[in-house]
PDB file of C-alpha atoms in Angstrom:
ATOM      1  CA  LYS A  32     -43.802  24.888  45.431  1.00 51.00           C
ATOM      2  CA  ALA A  33     -41.583  21.990  44.342  1.00 56.00           C
ATOM      3  CA  LYS A  34     -42.490  20.352  41.032  1.00 67.00           C
ATOM      4  CA  VAL A  35     -42.676  16.894  42.597  1.00 73.00           C
ATOM      5  CA  PRO A  36     -44.304  17.329  46.017  1.00 76.00           C
ATOM      6  CA  SER A  37     -43.514  14.744  48.688  1.00 89.00           C
ATOM      7  CA  PRO A  38     -46.145  11.993  48.862  1.00 93.00           C
ATOM      8  CA  THR A  39     -49.016  12.266  51.322  1.00 96.00           C
ATOM      9  CA  GLU A  40     -49.441   9.724  54.126  1.00 96.00           C
ATOM     10  CA  THR A  41     -52.110   7.906  52.065  1.00 96.00           C
ATOM     11  CA  GLU A  42     -49.947   7.794  48.931  1.00 96.00           C
ATOM     12  CA  ARG A  43     -47.007   6.499  50.973  1.00 96.00           C
ATOM     13  CA  CYS A  44     -49.243   3.725  52.364  1.00 96.00           C
ATOM     14  CA  ILE A  45     -50.438   2.690  48.921  1.00 95.00           C
ATOM     15  CA  GLU A  46     -46.808   2.534  47.720  1.00 95.00           C
ATOM     16  CA  SER A  47     -45.752   0.557  50.809  1.00 95.00           C
ATOM     17  CA  LEU A  48     -48.514  -2.011  50.395  1.00 96.00           C
ATOM     18  CA  ILE A  49     -47.514  -2.563  46.759  1.00 95.00           C
ATOM     19  CA  ALA A  50     -43.820  -2.844  47.720  1.00 95.00           C
ATOM     20  CA  VAL A  51     -44.520  -5.299  50.568  1.00 96.00           C
ATOM     21  CA  PHE A  52     -46.723  -7.454  48.311  1.00 96.00           C
ATOM     22  CA  GLN A  53     -44.093  -7.498  45.545  1.00 95.00           C
ATOM     23  CA  LYS A  54     -41.338  -8.341  48.046  1.00 96.00           C
ATOM     24  CA  TYR A  55     -43.147 -11.440  49.368  1.00 97.00           C
ATOM     25  CA  ALA A  56     -44.798 -12.458  46.081  1.00 96.00           C
ATOM     26  CA  GLY A  57     -41.397 -12.416  44.364  1.00 94.00           C
ATOM     27  CA  LYS A  58     -39.820 -15.020  46.641  1.00 89.00           C
ATOM     28  CA  ASP A  59     -40.813 -18.167  44.745  1.00 84.00           C
ATOM     29  CA  GLY A  60     -42.627 -19.275  41.589  1.00 76.00           C
ATOM     30  CA  TYR A  61     -45.058 -16.888  39.907  1.00 80.00           C
ATOM     31  CA  SER A  62     -44.061 -13.445  41.130  1.00 85.00           C
ATOM     32  CA  TYR A  63     -47.453 -11.707  40.813  1.00 90.00           C
ATOM     33  CA  THR A  64     -49.157 -13.774  43.525  1.00 95.00           C
ATOM     34  CA  LEU A  65     -48.490 -15.059  47.043  1.00 96.00           C
ATOM     35  CA  SER A  66     -48.210 -18.841  47.259  1.00 96.00           C
ATOM     36  CA  LYS A  67     -49.125 -20.543  50.541  1.00 96.00           C
ATOM     37  CA  THR A  68     -45.421 -20.529  51.562  1.00 96.00           C
ATOM     38  CA  GLU A  69     -45.105 -16.842  50.706  1.00 97.00           C
ATOM     39  CA  PHE A  70     -48.313 -16.054  52.623  1.00 97.00           C
ATOM     40  CA  LEU A  71     -46.984 -17.884  55.726  1.00 97.00           C
ATOM     41  CA  ASN A  72     -43.670 -16.064  55.346  1.00 97.00           C
ATOM     42  CA  PHE A  73     -45.514 -12.725  55.155  1.00 98.00           C
ATOM     43  CA  MET A  74     -47.712 -13.495  58.191  1.00 97.00           C
ATOM     44  CA  ASN A  75     -44.779 -14.713  60.312  1.00 96.00           C
ATOM     45  CA  THR A  76     -42.669 -11.667  59.445  1.00 97.00           C
ATOM     46  CA  GLU A  77     -44.856  -8.635  58.749  1.00 97.00           C
ATOM     47  CA  LEU A  78     -47.769  -9.572  61.005  1.00 96.00           C
ATOM     48  CA  ALA A  79     -45.778 -11.615  63.540  1.00 95.00           C
ATOM     49  CA  ALA A  80     -47.352  -9.822  66.517  1.00 92.00           C
ATOM     50  CA  PHE A  81     -50.776 -11.070  65.371  1.00 92.00           C
ATOM     51  CA  THR A  82     -49.589 -14.494  64.242  1.00 95.00           C
ATOM     52  CA  LYS A  83     -47.709 -15.313  67.467  1.00 93.00           C
ATOM     53  CA  ASN A  84     -50.821 -14.524  69.514  1.00 92.00           C
ATOM     54  CA  GLN A  85     -52.965 -17.138  67.774  1.00 92.00           C
ATOM     55  CA  LYS A  86     -53.406 -20.214  69.955  1.00 91.00           C
ATOM     56  CA  ASP A  87     -55.077 -22.264  67.215  1.00 92.00           C
ATOM     57  CA  PRO A  88     -52.366 -23.641  64.883  1.00 86.00           C
ATOM     58  CA  GLY A  89     -54.901 -23.961  62.026  1.00 94.00           C
ATOM     59  CA  VAL A  90     -55.738 -20.253  61.898  1.00 95.00           C
ATOM     60  CA  LEU A  91     -53.332 -19.353  59.061  1.00 96.00           C
ATOM     61  CA  ASP A  92     -54.534 -22.295  56.941  1.00 96.00           C
ATOM     62  CA  ARG A  93     -58.137 -21.163  57.377  1.00 97.00           C
ATOM     63  CA  MET A  94     -57.225 -17.516  56.643  1.00 96.00           C
ATOM     64  CA  MET A  95     -55.493 -18.511  53.401  1.00 97.00           C
ATOM     65  CA  LYS A  96     -58.543 -20.575  52.306  1.00 97.00           C
ATOM     66  CA  LYS A  97     -60.929 -17.740  53.140  1.00 96.00           C
ATOM     67  CA  LEU A  98     -58.820 -15.074  51.404  1.00 97.00           C
ATOM     68  CA  ASP A  99     -58.248 -17.175  48.266  1.00 97.00           C
ATOM     69  CA  LEU A 100     -61.599 -16.224  46.730  1.00 95.00           C
ATOM     70  CA  ASN A 101     -61.005 -17.983  43.403  1.00 95.00           C
ATOM     71  CA  SER A 102     -59.444 -21.045  45.132  1.00 96.00           C
ATOM     72  CA  ASP A 103     -56.342 -21.147  42.918  1.00 95.00           C
ATOM     73  CA  GLY A 104     -54.016 -21.710  45.893  1.00 95.00           C
ATOM     74  CA  GLN A 105     -52.506 -18.239  45.391  1.00 96.00           C
ATOM     75  CA  LEU A 106     -53.350 -14.773  46.712  1.00 96.00           C
ATOM     76  CA  ASP A 107     -53.372 -12.037  44.092  1.00 94.00           C
ATOM     77  CA  PHE A 108     -52.958  -8.370  45.014  1.00 94.00           C
ATOM     78  CA  GLN A 109     -56.698  -7.776  45.509  1.00 93.00           C
ATOM     79  CA  GLU A 110     -56.962 -10.845  47.769  1.00 95.00           C
ATOM     80  CA  PHE A 111     -53.894  -9.600  49.699  1.00 96.00           C
ATOM     81  CA  LEU A 112     -55.569  -6.196  50.175  1.00 95.00           C
ATOM     82  CA  ASN A 113     -58.633  -7.930  51.621  1.00 94.00           C
ATOM     83  CA  LEU A 114     -56.282  -9.392  54.268  1.00 96.00           C
ATOM     84  CA  ILE A 115     -54.826  -5.961  55.078  1.00 96.00           C
ATOM     85  CA  GLY A 116     -58.358  -4.518  55.145  1.00 94.00           C
ATOM     86  CA  GLY A 117     -59.581  -7.235  57.501  1.00 93.00           C
ATOM     87  CA  MET A 118     -56.645  -6.584  59.829  1.00 94.00           C
ATOM     88  CA  ALA A 119     -57.227  -2.822  59.679  1.00 94.00           C
ATOM     89  CA  VAL A 120     -60.961  -3.175  60.430  1.00 92.00           C
ATOM     90  CA  ALA A 121     -60.248  -5.469  63.403  1.00 91.00           C
ATOM     91  CA  CYS A 122     -57.621  -3.012  64.680  1.00 88.00           C
ATOM     92  CA  HIS A 123     -59.903  -0.009  64.189  1.00 89.00           C
ATOM     93  CA  GLU A 124     -62.751  -1.724  66.064  1.00 89.00           C
ATOM     94  CA  SER A 125     -60.517  -2.608  68.996  1.00 86.00           C
ATOM     95  CA  PHE A 126     -59.303   1.032  69.149  1.00 81.00           C
ATOM     96  CA  LEU A 127     -62.914   2.263  69.176  1.00 82.00           C
ATOM     97  CA  LYS A 128     -63.846  -0.211  71.904  1.00 85.00           C
ATOM     98  CA  ALA A 129     -60.825   0.799  73.983  1.00 86.00           C
ATOM     99  CA  ALA A 130     -61.676   4.496  73.569  1.00 80.00           C
ATOM    100  CA  HIS A 131     -65.435   4.119  74.218  1.00 76.00           C
ATOM    101  CA  PRO A 132     -65.950   0.871  76.141  1.00 76.00           C
ATOM    102  CA  HIS A 133     -69.645   1.526  76.844  1.00 68.00           C
ATOM    103  CA  LYS A 134     -70.711   2.749  73.423  1.00 59.00           C
ATOM    104  CA  ARG A 135     -72.377   0.526  70.851  1.00 55.00           C
ATOM    105  CA  MET A 136     -70.585   0.750  67.471  1.00 50.00           C
TER     106      MET A 136
ATOM    107  CA  LYS B 109     -34.163  -7.649  71.684  1.00 52.00           C
ATOM    108  CA  ALA B 110     -36.357  -4.762  72.850  1.00 56.00           C
ATOM    109  CA  LYS B 111     -39.599  -5.721  74.588  1.00 68.00           C
ATOM    110  CA  VAL B 112     -41.689  -3.622  72.185  1.00 73.00           C
ATOM    111  CA  PRO B 113     -40.198  -4.135  68.723  1.00 76.00           C
ATOM    112  CA  SER B 114     -40.638  -1.333  66.197  1.00 89.00           C
ATOM    113  CA  PRO B 115     -43.639  -1.915  63.922  1.00 93.00           C
ATOM    114  CA  THR B 116     -43.177  -3.624  60.567  1.00 96.00           C
ATOM    115  CA  GLU B 117     -43.912  -1.770  57.326  1.00 96.00           C
ATOM    116  CA  THR B 118     -47.317  -3.508  57.118  1.00 96.00           C
ATOM    117  CA  GLU B 119     -48.246  -2.662  60.715  1.00 96.00           C
ATOM    118  CA  ARG B 120     -47.213   0.960  60.145  1.00 96.00           C
ATOM    119  CA  CYS B 121     -49.477   1.100  57.078  1.00 96.00           C
ATOM    120  CA  ILE B 122     -52.458  -0.308  58.951  1.00 95.00           C
ATOM    121  CA  GLU B 123     -51.924   2.275  61.710  1.00 95.00           C
ATOM    122  CA  SER B 124     -51.551   5.086  59.158  1.00 95.00           C
ATOM    123  CA  LEU B 125     -54.751   4.161  57.335  1.00 96.00           C
ATOM    124  CA  ILE B 126     -56.676   4.168  60.611  1.00 95.00           C
ATOM    125  CA  ALA B 127     -55.132   7.521  61.631  1.00 95.00           C
ATOM    126  CA  VAL B 128     -55.869   9.142  58.239  1.00 96.00           C
ATOM    127  CA  PHE B 129     -59.482   7.884  58.318  1.00 96.00           C
ATOM    128  CA  GLN B 130     -60.000   9.158  61.875  1.00 95.00           C
ATOM    129  CA  LYS B 131     -58.448  12.527  60.996  1.00 96.00           C
ATOM    130  CA  TYR B 132     -60.849  13.157  58.092  1.00 97.00           C
ATOM    131  CA  ALA B 133     -63.893  11.417  59.612  1.00 96.00           C
ATOM    132  CA  GLY B 134     -63.555  13.566  62.737  1.00 93.00           C
ATOM    133  CA  LYS B 135     -63.900  16.901  60.918  1.00 89.00           C
ATOM    134  CA  ASP B 136     -67.698  17.201  60.997  1.00 84.00           C
ATOM    135  CA  GLY B 137     -70.800  15.426  62.282  1.00 76.00           C
ATOM    136  CA  TYR B 138     -70.615  11.727  63.127  1.00 80.00           C
ATOM    137  CA  SER B 139     -66.924  11.047  63.683  1.00 85.00           C
ATOM    138  CA  TYR B 140     -66.885   7.342  62.739  1.00 90.00           C
ATOM    139  CA  THR B 141     -67.722   7.909  59.061  1.00 95.00           C
ATOM    140  CA  LEU B 142     -66.732  10.182  56.183  1.00 96.00           C
ATOM    141  CA  SER B 143     -69.510  12.495  55.030  1.00 96.00           C
ATOM    142  CA  LYS B 144     -69.515  13.673  51.408  1.00 96.00           C
ATOM    143  CA  THR B 145     -67.706  16.883  52.457  1.00 96.00           C
ATOM    144  CA  GLU B 146     -65.112  14.904  54.413  1.00 97.00           C
ATOM    145  CA  PHE B 147     -64.634  12.515  51.472  1.00 97.00           C
ATOM    146  CA  LEU B 148     -64.038  15.462  49.094  1.00 97.00           C
ATOM    147  CA  ASN B 149     -61.653  16.994  51.624  1.00 97.00           C
ATOM    148  CA  PHE B 150     -59.743  13.696  51.833  1.00 98.00           C
ATOM    149  CA  MET B 151     -59.585  13.275  48.033  1.00 97.00           C
ATOM    150  CA  ASN B 152     -58.467  16.878  47.438  1.00 96.00           C
ATOM    151  CA  THR B 153     -55.762  16.662  50.118  1.00 97.00           C
ATOM    152  CA  GLU B 154     -54.476  13.112  50.460  1.00 97.00           C
ATOM    153  CA  LEU B 155     -55.068  11.986  46.880  1.00 96.00           C
ATOM    154  CA  ALA B 156     -54.732  15.411  45.234  1.00 95.00           C
ATOM    155  CA  ALA B 157     -52.347  14.087  42.551  1.00 92.00           C
ATOM    156  CA  PHE B 158     -55.095  11.720  41.385  1.00 92.00           C
ATOM    157  CA  THR B 159     -57.977  14.144  41.886  1.00 95.00           C
ATOM    158  CA  LYS B 160     -56.337  17.019  39.981  1.00 93.00           C
ATOM    159  CA  ASN B 161     -55.746  14.759  36.980  1.00 92.00           C
ATOM    160  CA  GLN B 162     -59.437  13.943  36.530  1.00 92.00           C
ATOM    161  CA  LYS B 163     -60.909  15.894  33.637  1.00 91.00           C
ATOM    162  CA  ASP B 164     -64.488  14.837  34.397  1.00 92.00           C
ATOM    163  CA  PRO B 165     -65.827  17.037  37.243  1.00 86.00           C
ATOM    164  CA  GLY B 166     -68.393  14.352  38.189  1.00 94.00           C
ATOM    165  CA  VAL B 167     -65.827  11.666  38.951  1.00 95.00           C
ATOM    166  CA  LEU B 168     -65.709  12.245  42.740  1.00 96.00           C
ATOM    167  CA  ASP B 169     -69.516  12.239  42.963  1.00 96.00           C
ATOM    168  CA  ARG B 170     -69.659   8.919  41.141  1.00 97.00           C
ATOM    169  CA  MET B 171     -66.834   7.457  43.274  1.00 96.00           C
ATOM    170  CA  MET B 172     -68.666   8.399  46.473  1.00 97.00           C
ATOM    171  CA  LYS B 173     -71.904   6.773  45.197  1.00 97.00           C
ATOM    172  CA  LYS B 174     -70.059   3.613  44.143  1.00 96.00           C
ATOM    173  CA  LEU B 175     -68.101   3.326  47.420  1.00 97.00           C
ATOM    174  CA  ASP B 176     -71.162   3.978  49.615  1.00 97.00           C
ATOM    175  CA  LEU B 177     -72.322   0.365  49.458  1.00 95.00           C
ATOM    176  CA  ASN B 178     -75.194   0.780  51.918  1.00 95.00           C
ATOM    177  CA  SER B 179     -76.211   4.171  50.398  1.00 96.00           C
ATOM    178  CA  ASP B 180     -76.341   5.999  53.720  1.00 95.00           C
ATOM    179  CA  GLY B 181     -74.481   9.025  52.327  1.00 95.00           C
ATOM    180  CA  GLN B 182     -71.477   8.216  54.530  1.00 96.00           C
ATOM    181  CA  LEU B 183     -68.355   6.089  54.074  1.00 96.00           C
ATOM    182  CA  ASP B 184     -67.531   3.821  56.991  1.00 94.00           C
ATOM    183  CA  PHE B 185     -64.013   2.466  57.550  1.00 94.00           C
ATOM    184  CA  GLN B 186     -64.580  -0.660  55.422  1.00 93.00           C
ATOM    185  CA  GLU B 187     -65.955   1.455  52.550  1.00 95.00           C
ATOM    186  CA  PHE B 188     -62.938   3.784  52.907  1.00 96.00           C
ATOM    187  CA  LEU B 189     -60.592   0.778  52.694  1.00 95.00           C
ATOM    188  CA  ASN B 190     -62.282  -0.279  49.454  1.00 94.00           C
ATOM    189  CA  LEU B 191     -61.302   3.137  48.073  1.00 96.00           C
ATOM    190  CA  ILE B 192     -57.667   2.690  49.163  1.00 96.00           C
ATOM    191  CA  GLY B 193     -57.707  -0.847  47.763  1.00 94.00           C
ATOM    192  CA  GLY B 194     -59.092   0.330  44.423  1.00 93.00           C
ATOM    193  CA  MET B 195     -56.383   3.001  44.224  1.00 94.00           C
ATOM    194  CA  ALA B 196     -53.688   0.488  45.155  1.00 94.00           C
ATOM    195  CA  VAL B 197     -54.874  -2.055  42.553  1.00 92.00           C
ATOM    196  CA  ALA B 198     -54.934   0.644  39.836  1.00 91.00           C
ATOM    197  CA  CYS B 199     -51.443   1.783  40.860  1.00 88.00           C
ATOM    198  CA  HIS B 200     -50.099  -1.773  40.990  1.00 88.00           C
ATOM    199  CA  GLU B 201     -51.479  -2.549  37.522  1.00 89.00           C
ATOM    200  CA  SER B 202     -49.934   0.572  36.029  1.00 86.00           C
ATOM    201  CA  PHE B 203     -46.557  -0.372  37.608  1.00 80.00           C
ATOM    202  CA  LEU B 204     -46.791  -3.864  36.110  1.00 82.00           C
ATOM    203  CA  LYS B 205     -47.680  -2.456  32.689  1.00 85.00           C
ATOM    204  CA  ALA B 206     -44.803   0.046  32.871  1.00 85.00           C
ATOM    205  CA  ALA B 207     -42.376  -2.729  33.877  1.00 80.00           C
ATOM    206  CA  HIS B 208     -43.597  -5.278  31.299  1.00 76.00           C
ATOM    207  CA  PRO B 209     -45.330  -3.366  28.505  1.00 76.00           C
ATOM    208  CA  HIS B 210     -45.656  -6.430  26.237  1.00 68.00           C
ATOM    209  CA  LYS B 211     -46.775  -8.963  28.809  1.00 59.00           C
ATOM    210  CA  ARG B 212     -50.426  -9.843  29.355  1.00 55.00           C
ATOM    211  CA  MET B 213     -51.376  -9.594  33.058  1.00 50.00           C
TER     212      MET B 213
END
């Protein structure tokens, strides 16, 4: 066995989420949080497939307000993870519905 | 531009987390949740580097109890994401401390 084994899929994901957060949070101002501009930048780049599909132009504003639990106008890493989690849950539910359209979840 | 662009890093992560959850949740019993056995299997495989470092043998038992918010003895996808989020926050904080050992976070 190698002394440093290659990371598992889960470890790689955790590292990626940290790297993505740091990349966008580092673009302006305080580099440990996402400002509104950085959040919009993230949504329009990393989650563009979702963002482009939204017909309501106010959806990102409302998402930012809802995610910003302490209302400081910034998303910290935990608040960012709640966004990823919300996206993942919505995705997972739509997969389950597609796989078992007549089953109650 | 291709009609189906390759997924972004964030999209790939969301897909991976769903796939990892489904892989472990599907091993026994009800396939939409992680039983205690499936949780231990996941922790000892995907997060083995963390799990092996724990000196207290009761740590996984306590984690399962803490994560199982509705105390049904199973972790659903949202409860699983809280685990990943907790790991990611702990990782992120230790990176920040390593990078800036004298800075208060």
